[in-house]
Coordinates of C-alpha atoms in Angstrom, one line a residue:
M18 CA 7.7 -34.8 91.2
L19 CA 9.6 -34.0 88.0
L20 CA 6.8 -35.6 85.9
L21 CA 4.2 -33.5 87.8
N22 CA 6.2 -30.4 87.2
S23 CA 6.4 -31.2 83.5
F24 CA 2.6 -31.7 83.4
V25 CA 1.9 -28.4 85.1
T26 CA 4.3 -26.6 82.8
L27 CA 2.3 -28.0 79.8
L28 CA -1.0 -26.9 81.3
I29 CA 0.2 -23.3 81.9
A30 CA 1.7 -22.9 78.4
P31 CA -0.4 -21.3 75.7
L32 CA -0.7 -24.6 73.8
G33 CA -1.7 -26.5 77.0
T34 CA -4.4 -24.0 77.9
A35 CA -5.7 -24.0 74.4
L36 CA -5.9 -27.8 74.3
L37 CA -7.7 -27.7 77.6
A38 CA -10.2 -25.2 76.4
W39 CA -10.8 -27.2 73.2
A40 CA -11.4 -30.3 75.3
L41 CA -13.9 -28.4 77.4
A42 CA -15.5 -27.1 74.3
V43 CA -16.0 -30.7 73.1
V44 CA -17.6 -31.6 76.5
L45 CA -19.9 -28.5 76.3
S46 CA -20.9 -29.5 72.7
L47 CA -21.7 -33.1 73.8
R48 CA -23.9 -31.6 76.5
G49 CA -25.9 -29.6 74.0
R50 CA -24.3 -26.2 74.8
K51 CA -23.1 -25.7 71.3
R52 CA -23.1 -21.9 71.4
S53 CA -20.8 -21.9 74.5
A54 CA -18.6 -24.5 72.9
Q55 CA -18.2 -22.5 69.7
V56 CA -17.3 -19.3 71.7
L57 CA -14.7 -21.2 73.8
A58 CA -13.2 -22.9 70.8
V59 CA -12.8 -19.6 69.0
L60 CA -11.3 -17.9 72.1
A61 CA -8.8 -20.8 72.4
F62 CA -7.8 -20.4 68.8
V63 CA -7.2 -16.7 69.2
W64 CA -5.3 -17.3 72.4
L65 CA -3.0 -19.8 70.7
W66 CA -2.6 -17.6 67.6
C67 CA -1.6 -14.6 69.7
W68 CA 1.1 -16.3 71.7
S69 CA 2.4 -18.0 68.5
T70 CA 3.2 -14.6 66.9
P71 CA 6.7 -13.0 67.1
L72 CA 5.0 -9.7 68.3
A73 CA 3.4 -11.2 71.4
S74 CA 6.2 -13.7 72.1
H75 CA 8.9 -11.0 72.0
W76 CA 6.8 -8.7 74.2
I77 CA 6.3 -11.2 77.0
R78 CA 9.9 -12.4 76.8
G79 CA 11.1 -8.8 76.8
Q80 CA 9.3 -8.2 80.1
L81 CA 11.5 -10.8 81.7
E82 CA 14.7 -9.9 80.0
A83 CA 14.5 -6.1 80.4
S84 CA 16.0 -6.1 83.9
Y85 CA 19.0 -8.1 82.8
P86 CA 20.4 -6.5 79.6
P87 CA 23.8 -7.6 78.2
L88 CA 26.6 -6.2 80.4
P89 CA 29.9 -5.1 79.0
L90 CA 32.4 -7.5 80.6
A91 CA 34.3 -4.5 82.0
A92 CA 31.2 -3.6 84.1
V93 CA 31.0 -7.0 85.7
P94 CA 32.3 -6.9 89.3
A95 CA 34.8 -9.3 90.7
A96 CA 33.5 -12.2 92.8
Q97 CA 34.6 -15.3 94.5
A98 CA 33.1 -17.7 92.0
V99 CA 31.1 -17.9 88.7
V100 CA 28.1 -20.2 88.9
V101 CA 26.8 -21.6 85.6
L102 CA 23.3 -23.2 85.6
G103 CA 22.5 -26.3 83.5
G104 CA 20.1 -26.5 80.6
T105 CA 23.0 -25.8 78.2
M106 CA 23.4 -29.2 76.5
E107 CA 22.2 -32.7 76.3
P108 CA 24.8 -35.1 77.8
P109 CA 26.2 -38.1 75.9
D110 CA 23.9 -41.1 75.6
A111 CA 24.1 -44.6 74.2
L112 CA 23.8 -43.3 70.6
R113 CA 25.9 -40.1 70.9
P114 CA 29.3 -40.1 72.5
W115 CA 29.6 -36.3 72.8
P116 CA 27.4 -33.6 74.5
N117 CA 25.0 -31.9 72.1
L118 CA 25.1 -28.1 72.6
G119 CA 21.7 -26.4 73.0
Q120 CA 20.5 -22.8 72.6
A121 CA 21.6 -22.0 76.1
A122 CA 25.2 -23.1 75.6
D123 CA 26.0 -19.3 75.6
R124 CA 26.1 -19.7 79.4
V125 CA 29.2 -21.8 79.3
W126 CA 31.0 -19.5 76.7
H127 CA 30.1 -16.5 78.8
A128 CA 31.5 -18.1 82.0
S129 CA 34.7 -18.8 80.2
R130 CA 35.0 -15.2 79.2
L131 CA 34.5 -14.1 82.8
F132 CA 37.1 -16.5 84.0
A133 CA 39.6 -15.4 81.3
L134 CA 39.2 -11.8 82.4
G135 CA 39.9 -12.7 86.1
K136 CA 36.4 -11.9 87.3
A137 CA 36.5 -15.0 89.6
P138 CA 39.0 -17.7 90.3
V139 CA 36.5 -20.6 90.5
V140 CA 33.7 -21.7 88.1
L141 CA 30.9 -23.9 89.5
L142 CA 28.9 -25.9 87.0
S143 CA 25.5 -26.9 88.2
G144 CA 23.4 -29.5 86.5
G145 CA 22.4 -33.1 86.8
S146 CA 20.7 -35.5 84.3
D147 CA 18.5 -38.5 84.2
L148 CA 21.2 -41.2 84.3
S149 CA 18.8 -43.8 82.9
K150 CA 19.0 -41.9 79.6
S151 CA 22.3 -40.1 79.8
S152 CA 25.8 -41.6 80.4
Q153 CA 26.8 -38.7 82.7
P154 CA 25.4 -35.6 84.4
E155 CA 25.2 -32.4 82.4
A156 CA 27.7 -30.7 84.7
L157 CA 30.4 -33.1 83.5
G158 CA 29.6 -32.2 79.9
M159 CA 29.8 -28.5 80.7
R160 CA 33.2 -29.2 82.4
Q161 CA 34.6 -30.8 79.3
F162 CA 33.3 -27.8 77.2
M163 CA 35.1 -25.4 79.6
L164 CA 38.3 -27.4 79.4
D165 CA 38.1 -27.3 75.6
L166 CA 37.7 -23.5 75.9
G167 CA 40.9 -23.3 77.9
V168 CA 39.7 -23.1 81.5
P169 CA 42.0 -25.2 83.7
A170 CA 40.6 -28.2 85.6
S171 CA 41.9 -26.7 88.9
A172 CA 39.4 -23.8 88.5
L173 CA 36.3 -26.0 87.9
L174 CA 33.8 -27.4 90.4
T175 CA 30.8 -29.5 89.5
E176 CA 27.4 -30.0 91.1
E177 CA 26.1 -33.1 89.4
F178 CA 22.7 -33.9 91.0
S179 CA 20.3 -30.9 90.6
R180 CA 17.4 -31.4 88.2
N181 CA 15.7 -27.9 88.4
T182 CA 16.6 -24.4 89.4
R183 CA 15.6 -24.7 93.1
Q184 CA 18.0 -27.7 93.4
N185 CA 20.6 -25.8 91.5
A186 CA 20.5 -23.1 94.2
E187 CA 20.3 -25.4 97.2
M188 CA 23.1 -27.8 96.1
S189 CA 25.3 -25.1 94.7
A190 CA 25.0 -23.0 97.9
K191 CA 26.1 -26.0 100.0
L192 CA 29.2 -26.5 97.9
L193 CA 30.0 -22.8 98.0
R194 CA 29.5 -22.5 101.7
E195 CA 31.9 -25.4 102.3
R196 CA 34.6 -23.4 100.5
G197 CA 33.8 -20.1 102.3
I198 CA 32.4 -18.5 99.1
Q199 CA 29.6 -15.9 99.5
K200 CA 29.8 -13.6 96.5
V201 CA 29.0 -15.1 93.1
L202 CA 28.5 -14.1 89.5
L203 CA 25.4 -16.0 88.4
V204 CA 25.3 -16.9 84.7
T205 CA 22.1 -18.1 83.1
S206 CA 19.8 -17.1 80.3
A207 CA 18.2 -13.6 80.6
L208 CA 14.8 -15.2 80.4
H209 CA 15.6 -17.4 83.4
M210 CA 17.6 -14.9 85.5
R211 CA 14.9 -13.3 87.6
R212 CA 13.8 -16.6 89.1
A213 CA 17.4 -17.9 89.5
V214 CA 18.5 -14.8 91.4
Q215 CA 15.6 -15.1 93.7
L216 CA 16.4 -18.7 94.6
F217 CA 20.1 -18.2 95.0
E218 CA 19.5 -15.1 97.2
Q219 CA 17.2 -17.2 99.4
Q220 CA 20.2 -19.4 100.1
G221 CA 21.9 -16.4 101.6
L222 CA 24.4 -15.8 98.8
E223 CA 25.4 -12.3 97.4
V224 CA 24.4 -12.7 93.8
H225 CA 25.4 -10.5 90.9
A226 CA 23.5 -11.4 87.7
V227 CA 25.4 -11.8 84.5
A228 CA 22.8 -12.7 82.0
T229 CA 23.4 -14.2 78.5
D230 CA 21.4 -15.9 75.8
H231 CA 19.2 -12.9 75.2
E232 CA 16.3 -13.8 72.9
V233 CA 14.5 -10.6 72.2
G234 CA 16.0 -8.6 69.4
N235 CA 16.1 -8.9 65.6
S236 CA 12.9 -10.7 64.3
N237 CA 14.9 -11.8 61.2
G238 CA 12.4 -10.2 58.9
R239 CA 9.4 -12.3 60.0
L240 CA 6.0 -10.8 59.8
P241 CA 5.0 -10.0 63.4
W242 CA 1.5 -11.4 63.2
L243 CA 2.2 -14.6 61.5
P244 CA 2.5 -17.5 64.0
D245 CA 5.6 -19.8 64.1
A246 CA 6.8 -22.6 66.3
N247 CA 9.8 -20.7 67.7
S248 CA 7.5 -17.9 69.0
L249 CA 5.1 -20.4 70.6
D250 CA 8.0 -22.1 72.3
G251 CA 9.4 -18.7 73.5
S252 CA 6.0 -17.7 74.9
A253 CA 5.6 -21.1 76.7
R254 CA 9.0 -20.7 78.4
A255 CA 8.1 -17.1 79.4
F256 CA 4.8 -18.3 81.0
K257 CA 6.7 -21.0 82.9
E258 CA 9.1 -18.4 84.3
I259 CA 6.4 -16.0 85.3
V260 CA 4.3 -18.6 87.1
A261 CA 7.4 -20.3 88.7
F262 CA 8.7 -16.9 89.9
W263 CA 5.5 -16.0 91.7
A264 CA 5.4 -19.5 93.2
I265 CA 8.8 -19.1 94.9
R266 CA 8.2 -15.6 96.3
P267 CA 8.3 -15.5 100.2

């Protein structure tokens, strides 16, 4: 199922749709429909160029992040638990004894800030891993990071089996219900928050979004119409979020 999800994610991303269009253009050309093949190939090139530019990539990511701007910590309400979603780091493996922090490691830092300010007495870390490749679930790597940041072990819970956001919500909700926890502060990246909130609310939880890892902002002086790999990656992740959000709507 995870392999199928990865394949679908590739197809809906700008690069995947462009490659599919070019493949179709080759088929059309082999069938003698050269004019149609040329038009399709050009359209695929323009499509890929567009979503590889900072201008288009920031725009589509901004549509997702706009509802979840950075909140002053004083404005975050108190709750019964902070829930942190995985995707923050690569767990240790046979070649690397320590977790490798990723772009979304801001989630763990932000959760530690919330705990330090007394916003919730418990932090639930949700994230599994492919144990054929990693020596431990991601949740345990996040736990070690939280301990290093000064959060006491007694405040930490781990959910170590989920492999996607739906499983994050289902498995986390089960652990929370067992402890009588209903009101949570959900910490994940702003780009991911809309879908995560929907899935956690479907589990009957009272969810207060505390987004971090905002991506839209300073373009670092890049020319907005020149394509780059970071912009293409950002567009692909935004496309995934948009399609996945509509797929989970009741």
